[in-house]
């Protein structure tokens, strides 16, 4: 049995009892990577020498009996759009092929304080733009449950590395579903925190009003531990919320008696597959059995979320990605005489097709004469979508539905048609637009053997309630105890 | 017939500082047209009385004390620059 089939709290106890060492945990990671990485292709960069040295240091501390936090010695993978000092960070783009960050993201500093061990950097869709990891400039990560299928995206490496047991847990980022969708596709737990819960300092920006960093784990309890470690206000991110960080693990009481669940009819309707719908109805029976109550509600503007999202996120991306110009860092063309040509050639050589497509859409919708009709219109629709959630949360504690309309699709199946690819995200995007937290937990398997995810959405800064509900559901089922055979 | 002309596509590419070939311009013309048509479903909604949302949390103008702090070391900062000399970053000439 892999050590990573155990929870953080169990491994912590075993470290404390000196039954295992941090070196054992780090060995487990690299051993498993050696066995399956050829098939999974989750990592872009490994940091083996540093990780092994750090493990030795932590083991020395362990011998001395110095006090250890909950995450002490736990091996973690980090998505490659989160900057790590002196550890190559590419955003899976050619334009940052040799980028060597000179500082650590705030979440990485917090991991260091928690004394986790960074195993390496994880593959993703280029600049987090995509739903399958096929937009990585380097490699397509595979779904550990069936390597002909995508792991989802953009945090596909984060989900696949956890599902395949290469790391105990990982960090991803979520702009329109990029943590929850791959978590669902790979059968693991992924949370997008409330906007502002986790500092974005050092997260290479895609769409600044939507991006959040969050944890990908095997269990809800591990997720709560990891979120607690990375949360909190940060002077380096003015959009981080100045609120105390709750003890999320304490909220895992197993008690959901009287919990009021809203099930939006739009989340079980048109465009949502039979298997996803049935798995949610089964999950609702489980929750009912535990004493929760549910009713059907409406989020009437859901169908407009996708269009609003693509205008807003692409507009923000077109501004954020203007920094990649070949001047201060990253790729620079050899084929330009003038400064303007240098910018243009550098960007055309460095960015992939999907990134260019979104920069074009964003630049168009922000350009003079179109701003009101497209960008501002989308911002107004965002207000309506946010209001939909506020109305439902006046009467209910959590919103429940599928994470994705279908299980994972085959590699290559949707690359030709961007709009079909984008439709994977119809159930996760509204959550980012409203800024509320959402989690995906495993809730079954499709006929083809691929996992399905249950999405639970909470009020602003009420991760505790969705953790409580997700944990109660997880403990009443055994989907999280199944592992892919690689 | 596309509502977005090739001239517009090339203008947007220039604003975005992307060099594109004639072939790519045609591709972007089609894709932009498709995405803009998709986005126009938003016009079904009457939003005359709705305020735009640019940020979901109720916070504005987060200030800090104006205290001088050391910046990043120059040699670190230029480390990733494709072309630098004596702590400066070099680019193609911008004046004749």
Coordinates of C-alpha atoms in Angstrom, one line a residue:
Chain A
X1 CA 0.0 0.0 0.0
X2 CA 1.2 3.5 -0.8
X3 CA 1.9 5.8 2.1
X4 CA -0.2 8.4 0.2
X5 CA -3.3 6.3 0.7
X6 CA -3.2 7.5 4.2
X7 CA -4.4 10.9 5.4
X8 CA -2.3 13.8 6.5
X9 CA -3.4 13.3 10.1
X10 CA -2.4 9.6 10.0
X11 CA 1.0 10.3 8.4
X12 CA 1.6 13.1 11.0
X13 CA 0.9 10.6 13.8
X14 CA 3.3 8.0 12.3
X15 CA 6.0 10.6 11.9
X16 CA 5.5 11.7 15.5
X17 CA 5.7 8.0 16.6
X18 CA 8.9 7.7 14.5
X19 CA 7.4 4.8 12.5
X20 CA 8.2 6.6 9.3
X21 CA 10.6 9.5 8.4
X22 CA 10.2 12.5 6.1
X23 CA 12.8 10.8 3.9
X24 CA 10.4 7.8 3.6
X25 CA 7.7 10.2 2.4
X26 CA 9.9 11.9 -0.1
X27 CA 11.3 8.6 -1.3
X28 CA 7.7 7.4 -1.8
X29 CA 7.1 10.4 -4.1
X30 CA 10.1 10.0 -6.3
X31 CA 9.7 6.2 -6.4
X32 CA 6.1 6.5 -7.6
X33 CA 7.1 9.2 -10.1
X34 CA 9.8 6.8 -11.4
X35 CA 7.1 4.2 -11.9
X36 CA 4.3 6.1 -13.5
X37 CA 5.4 9.5 -14.7
X38 CA 6.1 8.1 -18.2
X39 CA 2.4 7.4 -18.5
X40 CA 0.9 10.3 -16.5
X41 CA 3.2 13.2 -17.5
X42 CA 2.1 15.4 -14.6
X43 CA 5.4 17.2 -13.9
X44 CA 7.3 19.9 -15.8
X45 CA 10.2 20.2 -13.4
X46 CA 11.3 18.1 -10.5
X47 CA 13.2 19.5 -7.5
X48 CA 14.7 16.2 -6.2
X49 CA 18.0 17.3 -4.8
X50 CA 16.5 20.1 -2.7
X51 CA 13.6 17.9 -1.6
X52 CA 15.9 15.2 -0.4
X53 CA 18.2 17.6 1.4
X54 CA 15.2 19.3 3.0
X55 CA 13.9 15.9 4.1
X56 CA 17.2 15.1 5.9
X57 CA 17.0 18.5 7.7
X58 CA 13.4 17.8 8.7
X59 CA 14.3 14.3 9.9
X60 CA 17.0 15.9 12.1
X61 CA 14.4 18.2 13.6
X62 CA 12.2 15.1 14.2
X63 CA 15.0 13.3 16.0
X64 CA 15.5 16.3 18.3
X65 CA 11.8 16.2 19.0
X66 CA 11.1 19.8 17.9
X67 CA 7.4 20.5 17.6
X68 CA 5.9 19.9 14.2
X69 CA 2.8 21.4 12.6
X70 CA 0.1 19.4 10.9
X71 CA 1.8 19.5 7.5
X72 CA 5.4 18.9 8.6
X73 CA 7.3 16.8 6.1
X74 CA 4.4 16.2 3.7
X75 CA 5.3 16.0 0.0
X76 CA 3.5 18.5 -2.2
X77 CA 3.4 19.4 -5.9
X78 CA 2.9 23.0 -7.1
X79 CA 1.2 24.2 -10.2
X80 CA 3.6 25.8 -12.6
X81 CA 2.0 29.2 -12.6
X82 CA 2.9 29.7 -8.9
X83 CA 6.4 31.3 -8.7
X84 CA 9.0 29.4 -6.7
X85 CA 12.4 31.1 -6.1
X86 CA 15.2 29.5 -8.1
X87 CA 12.9 26.8 -9.3
X88 CA 12.0 27.1 -13.0
X89 CA 8.4 28.4 -13.5
X90 CA 7.0 28.2 -17.0
X91 CA 3.2 28.5 -16.9
X92 CA 3.6 25.6 -19.5
X93 CA 4.5 28.3 -22.0
X94 CA 7.4 28.6 -24.4
X95 CA 7.6 32.3 -23.5
X96 CA 8.8 31.4 -20.0
X97 CA 10.8 28.4 -20.9
X98 CA 13.9 29.4 -18.9
X99 CA 12.2 31.7 -16.3
X100 CA 13.9 31.4 -12.9
X101 CA 11.8 33.4 -10.3
X102 CA 13.6 35.7 -7.9
X103 CA 11.0 35.4 -5.2
X104 CA 8.4 32.9 -3.8
X105 CA 4.7 33.3 -4.0
X106 CA 3.0 34.0 -0.7
X107 CA 1.5 30.5 -0.7
X108 CA 4.9 29.0 -1.2
X109 CA 6.3 31.0 1.7
X110 CA 3.4 29.7 3.8
X111 CA 4.2 26.1 2.7
X112 CA 7.7 26.7 3.9
X113 CA 6.5 27.9 7.2
X114 CA 4.3 24.7 7.4
X115 CA 7.5 22.7 6.5
X116 CA 6.0 20.8 3.6
X117 CA 8.5 19.5 1.0
X118 CA 8.1 20.7 -2.6
X119 CA 8.5 17.7 -5.0
X120 CA 8.2 19.6 -8.3
X121 CA 6.2 21.9 -10.6
X122 CA 3.0 20.6 -12.3
X123 CA 1.8 20.7 -15.8
X124 CA -1.1 22.9 -16.8
X125 CA -2.8 24.5 -19.8
X126 CA -0.6 27.4 -21.0
X127 CA -1.2 30.3 -18.7
X128 CA -4.2 28.3 -17.2
X129 CA -6.2 28.7 -20.4
X130 CA -7.8 25.4 -21.1
X131 CA -9.8 22.5 -19.8
X132 CA -7.7 19.5 -20.8
X133 CA -3.9 20.2 -20.4
X134 CA -3.7 19.8 -24.2
X135 CA -2.7 23.5 -24.4
X136 CA 0.5 22.9 -22.5
X137 CA 3.5 23.9 -24.7
X138 CA 5.4 20.9 -23.3
X139 CA 3.3 17.8 -22.8
X140 CA -0.3 16.5 -22.5
X141 CA -0.9 15.1 -19.0
X142 CA -3.0 11.9 -19.0
X143 CA -5.9 10.9 -16.8
X144 CA -4.6 8.2 -14.4
X145 CA -7.9 6.3 -14.6
X146 CA -7.4 5.8 -18.3
X147 CA -4.5 7.3 -20.1
X148 CA -6.4 7.8 -23.4
X149 CA -8.4 10.5 -21.6
X150 CA -7.6 14.0 -20.5
X151 CA -7.1 14.8 -16.8
X152 CA -9.0 18.1 -17.2
X153 CA -7.5 21.5 -16.8
X154 CA -6.1 23.8 -16.4
X155 CA -4.7 22.3 -13.1
X156 CA -4.5 18.8 -14.8
X157 CA -1.0 18.1 -13.5
X158 CA -2.2 19.0 -9.9
X159 CA -5.1 16.5 -10.1
X160 CA -3.3 13.7 -12.0
X161 CA -0.3 13.8 -9.7
X162 CA -2.5 13.4 -6.6
X163 CA -4.8 10.7 -8.2
X164 CA -1.8 8.7 -9.3
X165 CA -0.1 8.8 -5.9
X166 CA 3.0 10.8 -7.1
X167 CA 2.4 13.4 -4.3
X168 CA 0.2 13.5 -1.2
X169 CA -1.4 16.7 -2.3
X170 CA -0.9 19.7 -4.5
X171 CA -1.8 23.3 -5.2
X172 CA -3.7 24.4 -8.3
X173 CA -5.4 27.6 -9.4
X174 CA -9.0 28.1 -10.5
X175 CA -10.3 31.0 -12.7
X176 CA -13.3 29.3 -14.2
X177 CA -13.2 25.7 -12.8
X178 CA -9.5 24.9 -13.2
X179 CA -9.2 23.1 -9.9
X180 CA -12.7 21.6 -9.6
X181 CA -13.0 20.3 -13.1
X182 CA -9.7 18.3 -13.1
X183 CA -10.4 17.1 -9.5
X184 CA -13.7 15.7 -10.8
X185 CA -12.1 14.1 -13.8
X186 CA -9.4 12.5 -11.7
X187 CA -11.5 11.5 -8.7
X188 CA -9.9 13.7 -6.1
X189 CA -11.0 16.6 -3.9
X190 CA -10.4 20.2 -5.2
X191 CA -11.5 23.4 -3.7
X192 CA -11.7 26.9 -5.1
X193 CA -11.7 29.2 -2.1
X194 CA -13.7 32.4 -1.8
X195 CA -12.1 35.2 -3.9
X196 CA -9.8 36.9 -1.4
X197 CA -9.3 34.0 1.0
X198 CA -5.8 33.1 -0.4
X199 CA -3.2 35.6 -1.5
X200 CA -2.6 35.8 -5.3
X201 CA 0.9 37.3 -4.8
X202 CA 3.2 35.2 -7.0
X203 CA 0.4 33.6 -9.0
X204 CA 1.1 34.5 -12.6
X205 CA -2.1 36.4 -13.3
X206 CA -4.7 35.2 -15.9
X207 CA -7.9 37.0 -14.9
X208 CA -7.2 38.9 -11.7
X209 CA -10.8 39.4 -10.6
X210 CA -11.4 35.6 -10.9
X211 CA -8.2 33.8 -10.1
X212 CA -7.8 31.9 -6.8
X213 CA -5.2 29.4 -5.6
X214 CA -6.6 26.3 -3.9
X215 CA -5.8 22.8 -2.6
X216 CA -6.1 19.4 -4.5
X217 CA -6.1 16.4 -2.1
X218 CA -7.3 12.9 -1.8
X219 CA -9.7 13.6 1.2
X220 CA -11.7 16.5 2.4
X221 CA -9.8 16.5 5.7
X222 CA -6.5 16.9 3.9
X223 CA -8.0 19.7 1.9
X224 CA -9.1 21.6 5.0
X225 CA -5.6 21.3 6.5
X226 CA -4.0 22.6 3.3
X227 CA -6.4 25.5 2.9
X228 CA -5.8 26.6 6.5
X229 CA -2.0 26.6 5.8
X230 CA -2.3 28.9 2.7
X231 CA -5.1 31.3 3.7
X232 CA -4.9 34.8 5.1
X233 CA -4.5 38.4 4.4
X234 CA -1.3 39.5 2.7
X235 CA 0.1 43.0 2.4
X236 CA 1.4 42.0 -1.1
X237 CA -2.2 41.3 -2.4
X238 CA -4.6 44.2 -1.8
X239 CA -7.5 41.9 -2.8
X240 CA -6.8 39.4 0.0
X241 CA -9.4 39.6 2.6
X242 CA -8.6 40.9 6.1
X243 CA -10.4 38.1 8.0
X244 CA -9.3 35.6 10.5
X245 CA -8.6 32.1 9.1
X246 CA -11.0 29.6 10.7
X247 CA -9.9 26.2 11.9
X248 CA -11.4 24.4 8.9
X249 CA -10.6 20.9 10.2
X250 CA -12.8 21.6 13.3
X251 CA -15.8 22.1 11.1
X252 CA -15.6 18.4 10.0
X253 CA -18.2 17.2 12.5
X254 CA -19.9 14.7 10.3
X255 CA -23.2 16.3 11.3
X256 CA -25.4 17.7 8.4
X257 CA -28.8 17.3 10.2
X258 CA -31.0 20.1 9.0
X259 CA -28.5 21.4 6.5
X260 CA -30.5 23.3 3.8
X261 CA -29.3 22.3 0.3
X262 CA -30.4 24.1 -2.9
X263 CA -30.2 22.2 -6.2
X264 CA -30.4 24.6 -9.2
X265 CA -32.6 23.1 -11.9
X266 CA -30.1 24.7 -14.4
X267 CA -27.4 22.3 -13.1
X268 CA -29.4 19.2 -13.9
X269 CA -31.0 20.4 -17.2
X270 CA -29.9 21.0 -20.7
X271 CA -26.3 20.1 -21.6
X272 CA -25.8 18.0 -18.5
X273 CA -25.3 14.3 -19.1
X274 CA -27.4 11.5 -17.7
X275 CA -24.5 10.0 -15.7
X276 CA -23.6 13.3 -14.0
X277 CA -27.3 14.0 -13.3
X278 CA -27.9 10.5 -11.8
X279 CA -24.8 10.6 -9.6
X280 CA -25.9 13.9 -8.1
X281 CA -29.4 12.5 -7.4
X282 CA -27.8 9.5 -5.7
X283 CA -25.6 11.9 -3.7
X284 CA -28.6 13.8 -2.6
X285 CA -30.2 10.6 -1.3
X286 CA -27.1 10.0 0.8
X287 CA -27.2 13.5 2.2
X288 CA -30.9 13.2 2.9
X289 CA -30.1 10.0 4.7
X290 CA -27.7 12.0 6.9
X291 CA -30.5 14.4 7.8
X292 CA -30.0 17.2 5.2
X293 CA -32.9 18.6 3.3
X294 CA -32.9 19.7 -0.3
X295 CA -35.1 21.6 -2.7
X296 CA -34.9 22.6 -6.3
X297 CA -34.1 26.3 -6.9
X298 CA -33.2 28.4 -9.9
X299 CA -30.1 30.4 -10.8
X300 CA -31.9 32.0 -13.8
X301 CA -28.8 33.7 -15.3
X302 CA -26.6 30.6 -15.4
X303 CA -26.9 30.2 -19.2
X304 CA -25.3 33.6 -19.7
X305 CA -22.3 32.8 -17.5
X306 CA -20.1 31.3 -20.2
X307 CA -20.4 34.2 -22.6
X308 CA -19.8 36.8 -19.8
X309 CA -16.9 34.8 -18.5
X310 CA -15.1 34.5 -21.8
X311 CA -15.4 38.3 -22.4
X312 CA -14.2 39.2 -18.9
X313 CA -11.5 36.6 -18.5
X314 CA -10.1 37.3 -22.0
X315 CA -10.1 41.0 -21.4
X316 CA -8.3 40.7 -18.2
X317 CA -5.9 38.2 -19.7
X318 CA -5.1 40.5 -22.6
X319 CA -4.0 43.2 -20.1
X320 CA -2.2 40.8 -17.8
X321 CA -0.2 39.1 -20.5
X322 CA 1.0 42.4 -21.9
X323 CA 4.0 42.0 -19.5
X324 CA 5.4 39.2 -21.7
X325 CA 7.2 41.4 -24.2
X326 CA 10.7 40.0 -24.3
X327 CA 12.2 42.8 -22.3
X328 CA 12.7 41.8 -18.6
X329 CA 12.2 38.1 -18.7
X330 CA 11.3 35.1 -20.9
X331 CA 11.8 34.5 -24.5
X332 CA 13.0 37.2 -26.9
X333 CA 13.0 36.8 -30.7
X334 CA 16.2 36.9 -32.8
X335 CA 14.3 38.2 -35.7
X336 CA 13.5 41.9 -35.1
X337 CA 15.1 45.2 -35.9
X338 CA 12.8 47.6 -34.1
X339 CA 11.3 47.6 -30.6
X340 CA 7.7 47.2 -31.8
X341 CA 8.7 44.3 -34.1
X342 CA 10.6 42.8 -31.2
X343 CA 7.4 42.8 -29.1
X344 CA 5.3 41.3 -31.8
X345 CA 7.7 38.6 -33.0
X346 CA 8.5 37.6 -29.4
X347 CA 4.9 37.2 -28.5
X348 CA 4.0 35.4 -31.7
X349 CA 6.8 32.9 -31.2
X350 CA 6.2 32.5 -27.4
X351 CA 2.5 32.1 -27.1
X352 CA 0.4 29.1 -28.2
X353 CA -2.8 29.3 -30.2
X354 CA -5.3 29.3 -27.4
X355 CA -3.5 32.1 -25.6
X356 CA -3.3 34.2 -28.8
X357 CA -7.0 33.6 -29.4
X358 CA -7.9 34.9 -26.0
X359 CA -5.6 37.9 -26.2
X360 CA -7.3 38.7 -29.5
X361 CA -10.8 38.4 -28.1
X362 CA -9.9 40.4 -25.0
X363 CA -8.1 43.1 -26.9
X364 CA -11.1 43.4 -29.2
X365 CA -13.7 43.6 -26.4
X366 CA -11.6 46.3 -24.7
X367 CA -11.0 48.3 -27.8
X368 CA -12.5 51.7 -28.5
X369 CA -16.1 51.4 -29.9
X370 CA -16.6 47.9 -28.5
X371 CA -16.0 48.3 -24.8
X372 CA -19.6 49.2 -23.8
X373 CA -21.1 46.5 -26.0
X374 CA -19.0 43.6 -24.9
X375 CA -16.8 44.2 -21.8
X376 CA -19.1 46.5 -19.8
X377 CA -22.2 44.4 -20.8
X378 CA -20.5 41.3 -19.5
X379 CA -19.7 43.1 -16.2
X380 CA -23.3 44.0 -15.8
X381 CA -24.4 40.4 -16.5
X382 CA -21.8 39.4 -13.8
X383 CA -23.8 41.5 -11.3
X384 CA -27.0 39.5 -12.2
X385 CA -25.2 36.2 -11.8
X386 CA -23.8 37.2 -8.4
X387 CA -27.3 38.3 -7.4
X388 CA -28.7 34.8 -8.3
X389 CA -26.4 33.3 -5.8
X390 CA -27.1 35.9 -3.1
X391 CA -30.9 35.2 -3.5
X392 CA -30.5 31.5 -3.1
X393 CA -28.1 31.9 -0.1
X394 CA -30.7 33.9 1.8
X395 CA -32.6 30.6 2.4
X396 CA -30.1 27.8 1.9
X397 CA -26.7 26.8 3.3
X398 CA -25.1 25.1 0.3
X399 CA -25.8 24.7 -3.4
X400 CA -25.2 21.2 -4.8
X401 CA -24.9 20.0 -8.4
X402 CA -22.5 18.2 -10.7
X403 CA -19.0 19.7 -11.1
X404 CA -19.0 18.9 -14.9
X405 CA -21.7 17.9 -17.4
X406 CA -19.8 14.7 -18.4
X407 CA -16.8 12.7 -17.2
X408 CA -13.4 13.2 -18.9
X409 CA -13.2 13.2 -22.7
X410 CA -10.6 11.6 -24.9
X411 CA -7.4 13.3 -25.7
X412 CA -7.8 15.1 -29.1
X413 CA -11.6 14.9 -29.0
X414 CA -12.3 18.6 -28.5
X415 CA -9.2 20.5 -29.6
X416 CA -10.7 21.6 -32.9
X417 CA -13.6 23.4 -31.5
X418 CA -13.0 26.0 -28.8
X419 CA -16.7 26.5 -27.9
X420 CA -17.3 22.8 -27.3
X421 CA -14.2 22.7 -25.1
X422 CA -15.4 25.8 -23.2
X423 CA -18.8 24.1 -22.5
X424 CA -17.1 21.8 -19.9
X425 CA -17.0 24.7 -17.6
X426 CA -20.6 25.8 -17.6
X427 CA -21.2 24.6 -14.0
X428 CA -18.0 25.9 -12.5
X429 CA -17.7 29.3 -14.1
X430 CA -20.7 31.0 -12.4
X431 CA -18.9 30.3 -9.0
X432 CA -15.9 32.3 -10.1
X433 CA -18.1 35.2 -11.4
X434 CA -19.9 35.3 -8.0
X435 CA -16.6 34.9 -6.1
X436 CA -18.1 32.3 -3.8
X437 CA -16.2 29.1 -2.7
X438 CA -16.8 25.7 -4.4
X439 CA -15.5 22.2 -3.9
X440 CA -15.6 19.0 -6.0
X441 CA -15.7 15.6 -4.3
X442 CA -15.8 12.2 -5.9
X443 CA -19.4 10.9 -6.2
X444 CA -19.2 7.9 -8.5
X445 CA -17.9 6.4 -11.7
X446 CA -19.3 6.6 -15.3
X447 CA -19.9 3.4 -17.3
X448 CA -16.4 3.9 -18.9
X449 CA -14.8 3.7 -15.5
X450 CA -13.9 7.4 -15.2
X451 CA -14.7 9.4 -12.0
X452 CA -17.6 11.9 -11.5
X453 CA -17.5 14.9 -9.2
X454 CA -20.1 16.4 -6.9
X455 CA -19.9 20.2 -6.6
X456 CA -20.8 22.0 -3.4
X457 CA -21.0 25.8 -3.4
X458 CA -21.0 28.0 -0.3
X459 CA -21.5 31.6 0.8
X460 CA -18.7 34.1 0.7
X461 CA -16.0 33.0 3.2
X462 CA -18.1 30.0 4.4
X463 CA -15.7 27.2 3.3
X464 CA -16.4 25.6 6.7
X465 CA -20.0 24.7 5.7
X466 CA -19.1 23.1 2.3
X467 CA -16.2 21.3 4.0
X468 CA -18.6 19.9 6.6
X469 CA -21.1 18.8 4.0
X470 CA -18.5 17.4 1.6
X471 CA -16.8 15.5 4.5
X472 CA -20.1 14.0 5.7
X473 CA -20.8 12.8 2.2
X474 CA -17.3 11.4 1.7
X475 CA -17.5 9.5 5.0
X476 CA -20.8 8.0 4.0
X477 CA -19.4 6.8 0.6
X478 CA -16.3 5.0 -0.5
X479 CA -15.4 6.6 -3.8
X480 CA -12.3 8.2 -2.2
X481 CA -11.0 4.8 -1.2
X482 CA -10.6 3.7 -4.9
X483 CA -7.4 4.2 -6.7
X484 CA -6.5 4.1 -10.4
X485 CA -4.5 1.1 -11.6
X486 CA -1.5 2.4 -13.6
Chain B
X1 CA -19.8 37.6 -44.7
X2 CA -18.1 38.3 -41.5
X3 CA -19.0 41.4 -39.5
X4 CA -15.4 41.7 -38.5
X5 CA -13.2 42.9 -41.4
X6 CA -9.6 41.7 -42.1
X7 CA -8.5 45.3 -41.4
X8 CA -10.1 45.1 -37.9
X9 CA -8.4 41.8 -37.2
X10 CA -5.1 43.3 -38.2
X11 CA -5.7 46.4 -36.1
X12 CA -6.6 44.3 -33.0
X13 CA -3.4 42.1 -33.6
X14 CA -1.4 45.3 -33.7
X15 CA -2.9 46.6 -30.4
X16 CA -2.2 43.2 -28.9
X17 CA 1.4 43.3 -30.2
X18 CA 1.0 40.0 -32.1
X19 CA 2.6 39.5 -35.5
X20 CA 0.2 37.4 -37.6
X21 CA 0.3 36.0 -41.1
X22 CA -2.4 36.4 -43.6
X23 CA -3.5 32.9 -43.0
X24 CA -3.7 33.5 -39.2
X25 CA -5.6 36.7 -39.8
X26 CA -8.3 34.7 -41.6
X27 CA -8.4 32.1 -38.8
X28 CA -8.8 34.8 -36.2
X29 CA -11.5 36.5 -38.3
X30 CA -13.6 33.3 -38.2
X31 CA -12.9 32.6 -34.5
X32 CA -13.6 36.1 -33.4
X33 CA -16.8 36.2 -35.4
X34 CA -17.9 32.9 -33.8
X35 CA -17.1 34.1 -30.3
X36 CA -18.6 37.5 -30.7
X37 CA -21.8 35.9 -32.0
X38 CA -21.9 33.6 -29.0
X39 CA -21.3 36.6 -26.7
X40 CA -24.2 38.5 -28.2
X41 CA -26.7 36.3 -26.4
X42 CA -26.0 38.7 -23.5
X43 CA -28.1 41.2 -25.4
X44 CA -31.2 39.2 -24.5
X45 CA -30.8 40.7 -21.0
X46 CA -32.0 44.2 -20.2
X47 CA -29.1 45.6 -18.1
X48 CA -29.9 49.3 -18.3
X49 CA -30.5 49.6 -14.6
X50 CA -27.7 47.2 -13.6
X51 CA -24.4 48.3 -12.2
X52 CA -21.3 46.6 -13.6
X53 CA -19.3 44.3 -11.2
X54 CA -15.5 44.6 -11.6
X55 CA -14.7 43.0 -8.2
X56 CA -16.8 40.7 -6.0
X57 CA -15.8 41.8 -2.6
X58 CA -16.9 45.0 -0.8
X59 CA -13.5 46.6 -0.5
X60 CA -11.9 49.6 -2.0
X61 CA -8.6 51.5 -1.9
X62 CA -6.6 49.3 0.4
X63 CA -3.8 51.5 1.8
X64 CA -0.6 50.9 3.6
X65 CA 1.9 53.1 5.4
X66 CA 4.2 54.9 3.1
X67 CA 7.4 53.4 4.4
X68 CA 10.6 53.0 2.3
X69 CA 11.8 49.5 2.0
X70 CA 14.8 48.0 0.1
X71 CA 13.9 46.9 -3.4
X72 CA 15.0 43.8 -5.2
X73 CA 18.8 43.6 -5.9
X74 CA 19.6 44.8 -9.4
X75 CA 21.7 41.7 -10.3
X76 CA 18.7 39.5 -9.4
X77 CA 16.3 41.6 -11.3
X78 CA 18.3 41.5 -14.6
X79 CA 19.1 37.8 -14.2
X80 CA 16.2 36.8 -16.3
X81 CA 16.5 39.6 -18.9
X82 CA 17.4 38.3 -22.4
X83 CA 19.9 41.1 -22.9
X84 CA 21.4 43.2 -20.1
X85 CA 24.6 45.2 -19.5
X86 CA 25.9 46.7 -16.3
X87 CA 22.5 46.5 -14.5
X88 CA 20.6 47.9 -17.4
X89 CA 18.2 46.0 -19.7
X90 CA 19.0 46.4 -23.4
X91 CA 16.3 46.6 -26.2
X92 CA 16.5 47.5 -29.9
X93 CA 17.0 51.2 -30.6
X94 CA 13.8 53.3 -30.1
X95 CA 15.1 56.4 -31.8
X96 CA 16.8 57.0 -35.2

